Amino acid sequence: MHTKTIAELIQGLRAKEFSSEELTRCYLDRIKSFDKQVNSFVTITEEQAMQAAKQADKRLSDGTAELLTGVPLAQKDIFCTSGVKTSCGSKMLDNFIAPYDATTVERFNKAGMVMLGKTNMDEFAMGSSNETSYYGPVRNPWDLNRVPGGSSGGSAAAVAARLAPAATGTDTGGSIRQPAALCNLTGLKPTYGRVSRYGMIAFASSLDQGGPMTQTAEDAALLMQVMAGFDQKDSTSVDREVPDYSATLNDSIKGLRIGLPKEYFDEGLEPEVAKLIQAAIQEYEKLGATIHEISLPETKLSVPTYYVIAPAECSSNLSRYDGVRFGYRCENPQNLEDLYKRSRGEGFGAEVKRRIMIGTYALSSGYYDAYYLKAQKLRRIVSDDFRKAFAEVDVIMGPTSPSPAFGLGAKSDPISMYLSDIYTIAVNLAGIPAISIPAGFINGLPIGLQIMGNYFNEAKLLNMAHRYQQVTDWHKKIPAGF
Ligand code: GLN
């Protein structure tokens, strides 16, 4: 059962090959036997899952089931889950039981999906390796001495090891796409505003976006159908019709114009990765697409711009963790100032503190114009690159990450870690959608092909990804031992 995609599980449940209770038990057992090695879950919601499965089985037999009813799913621990610990990978929220469900969680629950648990992540989603979590690093199932990517590393590792058939992730600068690439999954970062951020703990609000992490594009389409759509509880949610993502998966891609930005194939890209990406692009040519060299000249500005904007927004968002209303509180505070200082000093980890300090500095009076305002202008310039490119091509392709998964502890200085997001960050600055799909292996380690689209073109990206997955089988590979 555990090797099946969501589309196959839906069929199996309908054909009564197995019940949701049996299916849920199978995944819970797998989590128990394998997660000691991987560390992909912070919380396992066993009792709740079995109850939801029972409920789902009832719906499946009385005719009230929806398409995804009875299918298990893991939630990144950044989504608030009513009555369940929601830690965001931080000691600060280690004792936090969310009083309500995030919109995404609520929608999946309503659809009858079964939540298996909450997945490990970089603290407050800050990281590219899942090493900043208070709950310890997640290990990549393809090589347990390597990172799964971050910040949605727990979700990626859980699905790669088939401890869950799919999971949610969030992407502020690459955190769905990069771990998907490093763990051989399909990961879709939707257009900013397509998926509600309500109840998704904020890191950098103008960049954060939730999305699905799945085995296939077909599965991503199924999850997007539930996640996408207007939510009046999120002021940046866009009120725009949600297309039928599954309906266009098989559309022909003949004549489609693919842009290859030369800046994404520079000397920073490992030659072996470049070779695999070229091979994937050839598959698209065989499918009838045409290839065009393009330029996104301001790509180089994206990492420095992001590392002013994201810390600035995080310093503001994280000011709410003051030890007073919820979250970690230091012991025996001497006075109010001591309470603030020690609660934050003891509750946050090093990377989060670094970002709060950078962000506070960039926003302080006297520096605001020089840093934050300047970064906002650069953000526009980076976005304009895409606007111009999409006048000439339909989608843009390149690598998701410059290299396959790196070793645990290998990138100890923050700058080299930050630079590993060079191909993903511009997408967030512009707010456009992008997908990463499995595109081959280097010494047993997976790499990802990234496809970027214009605003609200998720259906086109899923169609492109699905057509490729019809003629390749990289996405079917499962790490040995799982
Ligand atoms: N790696 C980037 C960072 O550390 C992006 C993280 C994310 O997308 N949440 O901020």
GROMACS .gro file of C-alpha atoms and ligand atoms in nm:
model
  492
    1MET     CA    1   0.000   0.000   0.000
    2HIS     CA    2   0.273   0.246   0.099
    3THR     CA    3   0.422   0.266  -0.251
    4LYS     CA    4   0.103   0.394  -0.403
    5THR     CA    5   0.042   0.749  -0.520
    6ILE     CA    6  -0.260   0.941  -0.395
    7ALA     CA    7  -0.438   0.879  -0.727
    8GLU     CA    8  -0.385   0.504  -0.675
    9LEU     CA    9  -0.493   0.519  -0.311
   10ILE     CA   10  -0.817   0.689  -0.414
   11GLN     CA   11  -0.886   0.398  -0.648
   12GLY     CA   12  -0.790   0.137  -0.391
   13LEU     CA   13  -1.023   0.288  -0.132
   14ARG     CA   14  -1.310   0.304  -0.381
   15ALA     CA   15  -1.250  -0.056  -0.497
   16LYS     CA   16  -1.243  -0.164  -0.129
   17GLU     CA   17  -0.895  -0.317  -0.171
   18PHE     CA   18  -0.823  -0.165   0.170
   19SER     CA   19  -1.004   0.061   0.414
   20SER     CA   20  -0.882   0.399   0.531
   21GLU     CA   21  -0.826   0.244   0.875
   22GLU     CA   22  -0.596  -0.021   0.725
   23LEU     CA   23  -0.417   0.237   0.518
   24THR     CA   24  -0.369   0.476   0.807
   25ARG     CA   25  -0.245   0.194   1.031
   26CYS     CA   26   0.005   0.096   0.761
   27TYR     CA   27   0.157   0.447   0.752
   28LEU     CA   28   0.154   0.485   1.131
   29ASP     CA   29   0.341   0.154   1.160
   30ARG     CA   30   0.592   0.268   0.901
   31ILE     CA   31   0.648   0.593   1.087
   32LYS     CA   32   0.710   0.394   1.406
   33SER     CA   33   0.963   0.164   1.246
   34PHE     CA   34   1.149   0.407   1.020
   35ASP     CA   35   1.128   0.754   1.165
   36LYS     CA   36   1.399   0.690   1.425
   37GLN     CA   37   1.640   0.702   1.132
   38VAL     CA   38   1.489   0.995   0.948
   39ASN     CA   39   1.345   1.221   1.224
   40SER     CA   40   1.083   1.360   0.991
   41PHE     CA   41   0.798   1.393   1.241
   42VAL     CA   42   0.775   1.622   1.544
   43THR     CA   43   0.432   1.491   1.644
   44ILE     CA   44   0.245   1.177   1.544
   45THR     CA   45  -0.130   1.217   1.583
   46GLU     CA   46  -0.208   0.847   1.605
   47GLU     CA   47  -0.535   0.853   1.794
   48GLN     CA   48  -0.678   1.140   1.596
   49ALA     CA   49  -0.569   0.977   1.269
   50MET     CA   50  -0.738   0.645   1.351
   51GLN     CA   51  -1.057   0.829   1.441
   52ALA     CA   52  -1.049   1.032   1.120
   53ALA     CA   53  -0.988   0.712   0.923
   54LYS     CA   54  -1.289   0.546   1.085
   55GLN     CA   55  -1.499   0.849   0.998
   56ALA     CA   56  -1.366   0.839   0.641
   57ASP     CA   57  -1.456   0.473   0.604
   58LYS     CA   58  -1.807   0.559   0.710
   59ARG     CA   59  -1.825   0.833   0.445
   60LEU     CA   60  -1.684   0.597   0.184
   61SER     CA   61  -1.958   0.346   0.250
   62ASP     CA   62  -2.252   0.585   0.292
   63GLY     CA   63  -2.183   0.779  -0.026
   64THR     CA   64  -2.084   1.112   0.132
   65ALA     CA   65  -1.713   1.074   0.056
   66GLU     CA   66  -1.527   1.337  -0.144
   67LEU     CA   67  -1.242   1.250  -0.380
   68LEU     CA   68  -0.966   1.257  -0.115
   69THR     CA   69  -1.166   1.113   0.174
   70GLY     CA   70  -0.969   0.849   0.362
   71VAL     CA   71  -0.629   0.939   0.214
   72PRO     CA   72  -0.356   1.009   0.473
   73LEU     CA   73  -0.141   1.324   0.469
   74ALA     CA   74   0.133   1.482   0.682
   75GLN     CA   75   0.123   1.851   0.771
   76LYS     CA   76   0.432   2.068   0.803
   77ASP     CA   77   0.451   2.182   1.164
   78ILE     CA   78   0.409   2.545   1.054
   79PHE     CA   79   0.034   2.498   0.999
   80CYS     CA   80  -0.178   2.551   1.308
   81THR     CA   81  -0.371   2.239   1.402
   82SER     CA   82  -0.647   2.272   1.658
   83GLY     CA   83  -0.568   2.087   1.982
   84VAL     CA   84  -0.236   1.962   1.845
   85LYS     CA   85   0.111   2.096   1.920
   86THR     CA   86   0.229   2.337   1.650
   87SER     CA   87   0.598   2.402   1.711
   88CYS     CA   88   0.729   2.561   1.390
   89GLY     CA   89   1.049   2.370   1.470
   90SER     CA   90   1.122   2.603   1.762
   91LYS     CA   91   1.170   2.573   2.137
   92MET     CA   92   0.968   2.896   2.147
   93LEU     CA   93   0.655   2.704   2.046
   94ASP     CA   94   0.744   2.364   2.193
   95ASN     CA   95   0.453   2.404   2.438
   96PHE     CA   96   0.211   2.566   2.193
   97ILE     CA   97  -0.118   2.387   2.130
   98ALA     CA   98  -0.290   2.574   1.850
   99PRO     CA   99  -0.646   2.683   1.936
  100TYR     CA  100  -0.762   2.671   1.573
  101ASP     CA  101  -0.691   2.510   1.236
  102ALA     CA  102  -0.511   2.682   0.952
  103THR     CA  103  -0.736   2.721   0.648
  104THR     CA  104  -0.530   2.462   0.459
  105VAL     CA  105  -0.569   2.212   0.743
  106GLU     CA  106  -0.938   2.287   0.775
  107ARG     CA  107  -0.990   2.227   0.402
  108PHE     CA  108  -0.806   1.894   0.406
  109ASN     CA  109  -0.998   1.783   0.714
  110LYS     CA  110  -1.325   1.877   0.553
  111ALA     CA  111  -1.229   1.678   0.244
  112GLY     CA  112  -1.192   1.379   0.477
  113MET     CA  113  -0.814   1.346   0.455
  114VAL     CA  114  -0.643   1.181   0.750
  115MET     CA  115  -0.364   1.378   0.920
  116LEU     CA  116  -0.085   1.141   1.029
  117GLY     CA  117   0.115   1.403   1.216
  118LYS     CA  118   0.323   1.719   1.199
  119THR     CA  119   0.655   1.723   1.019
  120ASN     CA  120   0.991   1.853   1.131
  121MET     CA  121   1.124   2.174   0.976
  122ASP     CA  122   1.389   2.440   1.005
  123GLU     CA  123   1.311   2.673   1.295
  124PHE     CA  124   1.044   2.919   1.177
  125ALA     CA  125   1.116   2.793   0.823
  126MET     CA  126   1.459   2.960   0.818
  127GLY     CA  127   1.704   2.731   0.647
  128SER     CA  128   1.789   2.516   0.348
  129SER     CA  129   1.898   2.199   0.524
  130ASN     CA  130   1.661   2.129   0.812
  131GLU     CA  131   1.953   2.160   1.053
  132THR     CA  132   1.813   2.460   1.243
  133SER     CA  133   1.522   2.266   1.396
  134TYR     CA  134   1.495   2.252   1.775
  135TYR     CA  135   1.405   1.884   1.726
  136GLY     CA  136   1.731   1.795   1.556
  137PRO     CA  137   1.818   1.758   1.191
  138VAL     CA  138   1.611   1.555   0.948
  139ARG     CA  139   1.807   1.297   0.749
  140ASN     CA  140   1.772   1.241   0.377
  141PRO     CA  141   1.633   0.889   0.311
  142TRP     CA  142   1.854   0.871  -0.002
  143ASP     CA  143   2.163   0.900   0.219
  144LEU     CA  144   2.117   0.933   0.593
  145ASN     CA  145   2.439   1.133   0.627
  146ARG     CA  146   2.302   1.406   0.405
  147VAL     CA  147   2.043   1.680   0.449
  148PRO     CA  148   1.694   1.653   0.300
  149GLY     CA  149   1.694   2.025   0.217
  150GLY     CA  150   1.484   2.278   0.398
  151SER     CA  151   1.286   2.423   0.541
  152SER     CA  152   1.017   2.165   0.456
  153GLY     CA  153   1.274   1.887   0.505
  154GLY     CA  154   1.056   1.677   0.735
  155SER     CA  155   0.773   1.675   0.483
  156ALA     CA  156   1.012   1.586   0.200
  157ALA     CA  157   1.188   1.308   0.391
  158ALA     CA  158   0.858   1.162   0.515
  159VAL     CA  159   0.716   1.134   0.163
  160ALA     CA  160   1.047   1.013   0.013
  161ALA     CA  161   1.062   0.734   0.273
  162ARG     CA  162   0.691   0.667   0.208
  163LEU     CA  163   0.599   0.736   0.570
  164ALA     CA  164   0.318   0.946   0.421
  165PRO     CA  165   0.182   0.948   0.066
  166ALA     CA  166   0.206   1.329   0.049
  167ALA     CA  167   0.264   1.631   0.271
  168THR     CA  168   0.223   2.006   0.284
  169GLY     CA  169   0.513   2.247   0.269
  170THR     CA  170   0.572   2.621   0.264
  171ASP     CA  171   0.804   2.812   0.037
  172THR     CA  172   0.945   3.155   0.124
  173GLY     CA  173   1.265   3.129  -0.078
  174GLY     CA  174   1.260   2.772  -0.204
  175SER     CA  175   1.148   2.557   0.088
  176ILE     CA  176   0.906   2.341  -0.109
  177ARG     CA  177   1.107   2.311  -0.430
  178GLN     CA  178   1.458   2.257  -0.291
  179PRO     CA  179   1.372   1.973  -0.047
  180ALA     CA  180   1.150   1.821  -0.319
  181ALA     CA  181   1.453   1.823  -0.551
  182LEU     CA  182   1.688   1.678  -0.291
  183CYS     CA  183   1.443   1.401  -0.197
  184ASN     CA  184   1.309   1.309  -0.545
  185LEU     CA  185   0.960   1.456  -0.510
  186THR     CA  186   0.725   1.684  -0.695
  187GLY     CA  187   0.693   2.015  -0.508
  188LEU     CA  188   0.474   2.305  -0.619
  189LYS     CA  189   0.509   2.660  -0.493
  190PRO     CA  190   0.188   2.832  -0.603
  191THR     CA  191   0.141   3.195  -0.704
  192TYR     CA  192   0.150   3.425  -0.401
  193GLY     CA  193  -0.212   3.458  -0.288
  194ARG     CA  194  -0.335   3.134  -0.445
  195VAL     CA  195  -0.327   2.932  -0.120
  196SER     CA  196  -0.444   3.086   0.207
  197ARG     CA  197  -0.178   3.181   0.462
  198TYR     CA  198  -0.430   3.194   0.746
  199GLY     CA  199  -0.298   2.986   1.034
  200MET     CA  200   0.035   2.932   0.861
  201ILE     CA  201   0.289   3.070   1.107
  202ALA     CA  202   0.442   3.377   0.945
  203PHE     CA  203   0.810   3.401   0.856
  204ALA     CA  204   0.823   3.664   0.578
  205SER     CA  205   0.461   3.744   0.498
  206SER     CA  206   0.511   3.893   0.151
  207LEU     CA  207   0.697   3.581   0.036
  208ASP     CA  208   0.546   3.284   0.226
  209GLN     CA  209   0.325   3.047   0.030
  210GLY     CA  210   0.198   2.698   0.111
  211GLY     CA  211   0.183   2.415  -0.140
  212PRO     CA  212   0.184   2.039  -0.194
  213MET     CA  213   0.479   1.795  -0.180
  214THR     CA  214   0.389   1.474  -0.357
  215GLN     CA  215   0.518   1.177  -0.554
  216THR     CA  216   0.368   1.295  -0.881
  217ALA     CA  217   0.225   1.600  -1.058
  218GLU     CA  218  -0.107   1.417  -1.075
  219ASP     CA  219  -0.112   1.405  -0.694
  220ALA     CA  220  -0.008   1.769  -0.667
  221ALA     CA  221  -0.307   1.860  -0.885
  222LEU     CA  222  -0.539   1.668  -0.651
  223LEU     CA  223  -0.407   1.847  -0.341
  224MET     CA  224  -0.406   2.188  -0.508
  225GLN     CA  225  -0.774   2.146  -0.587
  226VAL     CA  226  -0.838   2.150  -0.212
  227MET     CA  227  -0.572   2.401  -0.102
  228ALA     CA  228  -0.623   2.671  -0.365
  229GLY     CA  229  -0.891   2.934  -0.349
  230PHE     CA  230  -1.000   3.256  -0.189
  231ASP     CA  231  -1.004   3.288   0.188
  232GLN     CA  232  -1.147   3.599   0.342
  233LYS     CA  233  -0.940   3.538   0.655
  234ASP     CA  234  -0.621   3.611   0.455
  235SER     CA  235  -0.604   3.968   0.327
  236THR     CA  236  -0.353   3.873   0.055
  237SER     CA  237  -0.560   3.582  -0.071
  238VAL     CA  238  -0.667   3.639  -0.432
  239ASP     CA  239  -1.033   3.601  -0.527
  240ARG     CA  240  -0.998   3.423  -0.855
  241GLU     CA  241  -1.154   3.109  -0.992
  242VAL     CA  242  -0.972   2.782  -0.925
  243PRO     CA  243  -0.936   2.580  -1.245
  244ASP     CA  244  -0.976   2.203  -1.258
  245TYR     CA  245  -0.608   2.115  -1.223
  246SER     CA  246  -0.654   1.746  -1.309
  247ALA     CA  247  -0.851   1.816  -1.626
  248THR     CA  248  -0.558   1.966  -1.818
  249LEU     CA  249  -0.279   1.731  -1.704
  250ASN     CA  250  -0.272   1.547  -2.035
  251ASP     CA  251  -0.296   1.850  -2.262
  252SER     CA  252  -0.053   1.851  -2.549
  253ILE     CA  253   0.252   2.070  -2.501
  254LYS     CA  254   0.329   2.091  -2.871
  255GLY     CA  255   0.452   2.433  -2.971
  256LEU     CA  256   0.493   2.547  -2.611
  257ARG     CA  257   0.784   2.788  -2.574
  258ILE     CA  258   1.035   2.698  -2.303
  259GLY     CA  259   1.282   2.966  -2.197
  260LEU     CA  260   1.624   2.867  -2.065
  261PRO     CA  261   1.777   3.154  -1.869
  262LYS     CA  262   2.151   3.156  -1.925
  263GLU     CA  263   2.206   3.283  -1.569
  264TYR     CA  264   2.070   2.949  -1.440
  265PHE     CA  265   2.340   2.755  -1.620
  266ASP     CA  266   2.644   2.950  -1.501
  267GLU     CA  267   2.959   2.828  -1.331
  268GLY     CA  268   2.776   2.790  -0.998
  269LEU     CA  269   2.590   2.489  -1.136
  270GLU     CA  270   2.754   2.150  -1.091
  271PRO     CA  271   2.831   2.008  -1.440
  272GLU     CA  272   2.662   1.676  -1.360
  273VAL     CA  273   2.342   1.857  -1.263
  274ALA     CA  274   2.361   2.064  -1.583
  275LYS     CA  275   2.385   1.745  -1.789
  276LEU     CA  276   2.071   1.597  -1.634
  277ILE     CA  277   1.879   1.920  -1.678
  278GLN     CA  278   1.980   1.930  -2.046
  279ALA     CA  279   1.859   1.571  -2.085
  280ALA     CA  280   1.524   1.661  -1.929
  281ILE     CA  281   1.491   1.956  -2.165
  282GLN     CA  282   1.551   1.722  -2.457
  283GLU     CA  283   1.256   1.512  -2.342
  284TYR     CA  284   1.043   1.825  -2.365
  285GLU     CA  285   1.168   1.886  -2.716
  286LYS     CA  286   1.061   1.533  -2.806
  287LEU     CA  287   0.718   1.617  -2.668
  288GLY     CA  288   0.698   1.904  -2.913
  289ALA     CA  289   0.802   2.207  -2.708
  290THR     CA  290   1.045   2.462  -2.851
  291ILE     CA  291   1.353   2.586  -2.668
  292HIS     CA  292   1.462   2.950  -2.647
  293GLU     CA  293   1.760   3.095  -2.473
  294ILE     CA  294   1.657   3.387  -2.256
  295SER     CA  295   1.818   3.607  -1.995
  296LEU     CA  296   1.710   3.693  -1.643
  297PRO     CA  297   1.995   3.940  -1.594
  298GLU     CA  298   1.903   4.048  -1.242
  299THR     CA  299   1.905   3.697  -1.093
  300LYS     CA  300   2.225   3.783  -0.909
  301LEU     CA  301   2.037   4.046  -0.707
  302SER     CA  302   1.782   3.801  -0.575
  303VAL     CA  303   1.975   3.645  -0.285
  304PRO     CA  304   2.100   3.976  -0.136
  305THR     CA  305   1.757   4.134  -0.186
  306TYR     CA  306   1.585   3.841  -0.017
  307TYR     CA  307   1.826   3.854   0.278
  308VAL     CA  308   1.716   4.210   0.355
  309ILE     CA  309   1.342   4.164   0.296
  310ALA     CA  310   1.296   3.823   0.463
  311PRO     CA  311   1.485   3.915   0.785
  312ALA     CA  312   1.306   4.253   0.799
  313GLU     CA  313   0.965   4.088   0.782
  314CYS     CA  314   1.067   3.810   1.020
  315SER     CA  315   1.194   4.059   1.279
  316SER     CA  316   0.850   4.216   1.276
  317ASN     CA  317   0.654   3.887   1.268
  318LEU     CA  318   0.857   3.728   1.545
  319SER     CA  319   0.821   4.023   1.782
  320ARG     CA  320   0.498   3.860   1.904
  321TYR     CA  321   0.696   3.588   2.083
  322ASP     CA  322   0.762   3.778   2.402
  323GLY     CA  323   0.695   3.518   2.669
  324VAL     CA  324   0.373   3.687   2.775
  325ARG     CA  325   0.068   3.544   2.600
  326PHE     CA  326   0.188   3.213   2.460
  327GLY     CA  327   0.500   3.020   2.379
  328TYR     CA  328   0.815   2.979   2.584
  329ARG     CA  329   0.859   3.181   2.903
  330CYS     CA  330   1.186   3.189   3.096
  331GLU     CA  331   1.191   3.077   3.458
  332ASN     CA  332   1.177   3.328   3.744
  333PRO     CA  333   1.183   3.653   3.551
  334GLN     CA  334   1.313   3.938   3.766
  335ASN     CA  335   1.109   4.205   3.591
  336LEU     CA  336   0.934   4.266   3.259
  337GLU     CA  337   1.250   4.344   3.067
  338ASP     CA  338   1.420   4.032   3.201
  339LEU     CA  339   1.113   3.831   3.097
  340TYR     CA  340   1.133   3.959   2.739
  341LYS     CA  341   1.508   3.923   2.710
  342ARG     CA  342   1.547   3.578   2.855
  343SER     CA  343   1.230   3.431   2.699
  344ARG     CA  344   1.348   3.537   2.354
  345GLY     CA  345   1.713   3.464   2.426
  346GLU     CA  346   1.638   3.111   2.545
  347GLY     CA  347   1.345   3.035   2.314
  348PHE     CA  348   1.500   3.118   1.975
  349GLY     CA  349   1.788   2.937   1.807
  350ALA     CA  350   2.097   3.096   1.651
  351GLU     CA  351   1.976   3.133   1.290
  352VAL     CA  352   1.649   3.292   1.398
  353LYS     CA  353   1.834   3.537   1.622
  354ARG     CA  354   2.073   3.625   1.341
  355ARG     CA  355   1.780   3.709   1.114
  356ILE     CA  356   1.596   3.909   1.379
  357MET     CA  357   1.910   4.117   1.435
  358ILE     CA  358   1.970   4.175   1.062
  359GLY     CA  359   1.605   4.261   1.008
  360THR     CA  360   1.582   4.497   1.303
  361TYR     CA  361   1.893   4.675   1.181
  362ALA     CA  362   1.762   4.705   0.824
  363LEU     CA  363   1.435   4.852   0.949
  364SER     CA  364   1.581   5.093   1.202
  365SER     CA  365   1.544   5.462   1.135
  366GLY     CA  366   1.839   5.591   0.938
  367TYR     CA  367   1.897   5.255   0.772
  368TYR     CA  368   1.546   5.191   0.642
  369ASP     CA  369   1.599   5.384   0.317
  370ALA     CA  370   1.942   5.238   0.260
  371TYR     CA  371   1.839   4.877   0.308
  372TYR     CA  372   1.469   4.793   0.324
  373LEU     CA  373   1.348   5.052   0.076
  374LYS     CA  374   1.637   4.976  -0.159
  375ALA     CA  375   1.559   4.604  -0.137
  376GLN     CA  376   1.196   4.673  -0.229
  377LYS     CA  377   1.315   4.855  -0.540
  378LEU     CA  378   1.545   4.568  -0.632
  379ARG     CA  379   1.256   4.330  -0.581
  380ARG     CA  380   1.067   4.512  -0.851
  381ILE     CA  381   1.369   4.493  -1.083
  382VAL     CA  382   1.401   4.116  -1.029
  383SER     CA  383   1.025   4.074  -1.093
  384ASP     CA  384   1.051   4.277  -1.414
  385ASP     CA  385   1.296   4.018  -1.548
  386PHE     CA  386   1.017   3.762  -1.538
  387ARG     CA  387   0.760   3.999  -1.681
  388LYS     CA  388   0.981   4.058  -1.985
  389ALA     CA  389   1.064   3.688  -2.021
  390PHE     CA  390   0.700   3.579  -2.016
  391ALA     CA  391   0.631   3.809  -2.310
  392GLU     CA  392   0.850   3.574  -2.514
  393VAL     CA  393   0.808   3.228  -2.361
  394ASP     CA  394   0.535   3.025  -2.188
  395VAL     CA  395   0.745   2.869  -1.913
  396ILE     CA  396   1.102   2.895  -1.789
  397MET     CA  397   1.316   2.594  -1.703
  398GLY     CA  398   1.634   2.539  -1.509
  399PRO     CA  399   1.776   2.349  -1.216
  400THR     CA  400   1.608   2.374  -0.875
  401SER     CA  401   1.930   2.350  -0.679
  402PRO     CA  402   2.294   2.388  -0.791
  403SER     CA  403   2.391   2.050  -0.642
  404PRO     CA  404   2.236   1.731  -0.503
  405ALA     CA  405   2.192   1.691  -0.125
  406PHE     CA  406   2.498   1.801   0.073
  407GLY     CA  407   2.633   1.639   0.388
  408LEU     CA  408   2.497   1.716   0.735
  409GLY     CA  409   2.712   1.995   0.878
  410ALA     CA  410   2.881   2.061   0.542
  411LYS     CA  411   2.766   2.422   0.508
  412SER     CA  412   2.852   2.577   0.838
  413ASP     CA  413   2.885   2.939   0.726
  414PRO     CA  414   2.553   3.111   0.659
  415ILE     CA  415   2.655   3.270   0.328
  416SER     CA  416   2.727   2.941   0.152
  417MET     CA  417   2.396   2.808   0.285
  418TYR     CA  418   2.212   3.118   0.159
  419LEU     CA  419   2.371   3.085  -0.186
  420SER     CA  420   2.228   2.737  -0.231
  421ASP     CA  421   1.893   2.909  -0.296
  422ILE     CA  422   2.021   3.105  -0.595
  423TYR     CA  423   1.778   2.940  -0.840
  424THR     CA  424   1.467   2.946  -0.623
  425ILE     CA  425   1.453   3.286  -0.451
  426ALA     CA  426   1.373   3.512  -0.749
  427VAL     CA  427   1.043   3.326  -0.794
  428ASN     CA  428   0.933   3.424  -0.444
  429LEU     CA  429   1.037   3.786  -0.492
  430ALA     CA  430   0.821   3.799  -0.805
  431GLY     CA  431   0.536   3.594  -0.652
  432ILE     CA  432   0.510   3.362  -0.954
  433PRO     CA  433   0.447   2.984  -0.933
  434ALA     CA  434   0.716   2.719  -0.986
  435ILE     CA  435   0.740   2.343  -0.960
  436SER     CA  436   1.031   2.108  -0.899
  437ILE     CA  437   1.017   1.756  -1.041
  438PRO     CA  438   1.255   1.457  -1.026
  439ALA     CA  439   1.498   1.463  -1.320
  440GLY     CA  440   1.764   1.204  -1.249
  441PHE     CA  441   2.035   1.091  -1.010
  442ILE     CA  442   2.401   1.165  -0.945
  443ASN     CA  443   2.573   0.887  -0.749
  444GLY     CA  444   2.239   0.775  -0.613
  445LEU     CA  445   2.127   1.126  -0.516
  446PRO     CA  446   1.823   1.283  -0.682
  447ILE     CA  447   1.817   1.622  -0.852
  448GLY     CA  448   1.525   1.841  -0.956
  449LEU     CA  449   1.415   2.024  -1.269
  450GLN     CA  450   1.246   2.354  -1.197
  451ILE     CA  451   0.967   2.489  -1.416
  452MET     CA  452   0.855   2.847  -1.356
  453GLY     CA  453   0.532   2.993  -1.488
  454ASN     CA  454   0.351   3.321  -1.513
  455TYR     CA  455   0.105   3.430  -1.240
  456PHE     CA  456  -0.172   3.174  -1.175
  457ASN     CA  457  -0.037   2.933  -1.435
  458GLU     CA  458  -0.020   2.640  -1.193
  459ALA     CA  459  -0.230   2.426  -1.428
  460LYS     CA  460   0.026   2.472  -1.706
  461LEU     CA  461   0.313   2.375  -1.471
  462LEU     CA  462   0.128   2.065  -1.356
  463ASN     CA  463   0.053   1.976  -1.718
  464MET     CA  464   0.422   2.016  -1.812
  465ALA     CA  465   0.530   1.809  -1.512
  466HIS     CA  466   0.275   1.538  -1.575
  467ARG     CA  467   0.367   1.497  -1.942
  468TYR     CA  468   0.731   1.449  -1.842
  469GLN     CA  469   0.634   1.196  -1.577
  470GLN     CA  470   0.446   0.998  -1.843
  471VAL     CA  471   0.769   0.941  -2.036
  472THR     CA  472   1.021   0.910  -1.748
  473ASP     CA  473   1.026   0.712  -1.427
  474TRP     CA  474   1.264   0.907  -1.202
  475HIS     CA  475   0.969   0.998  -0.979
  476LYS     CA  476   0.890   0.630  -0.918
  477LYS     CA  477   1.222   0.555  -0.751
  478ILE     CA  478   1.216   0.490  -0.377
  479PRO     CA  479   1.527   0.505  -0.155
  480ALA     CA  480   1.675   0.164  -0.065
  481GLY     CA  481   1.576   0.034   0.277
  482PHE     CA  482   1.238   0.207   0.277
  483GLN     N1  483   1.639   2.885   0.256
  483GLN     C1  484   1.567   3.008   0.260
  483GLN     C2  485   1.582   3.071   0.394
  483GLN     O1  486   1.656   3.022   0.471
  483GLN     C3  487   1.423   2.984   0.227
  483GLN     C4  488   1.346   2.920   0.335
  483GLN     C5  489   1.202   2.903   0.301
  483GLN     O2  490   1.163   2.902   0.185
  483GLN     N2  491   1.119   2.893   0.405
  483GLN     O3  492   1.523   3.168   0.427
   0.00000   0.00000   0.00000
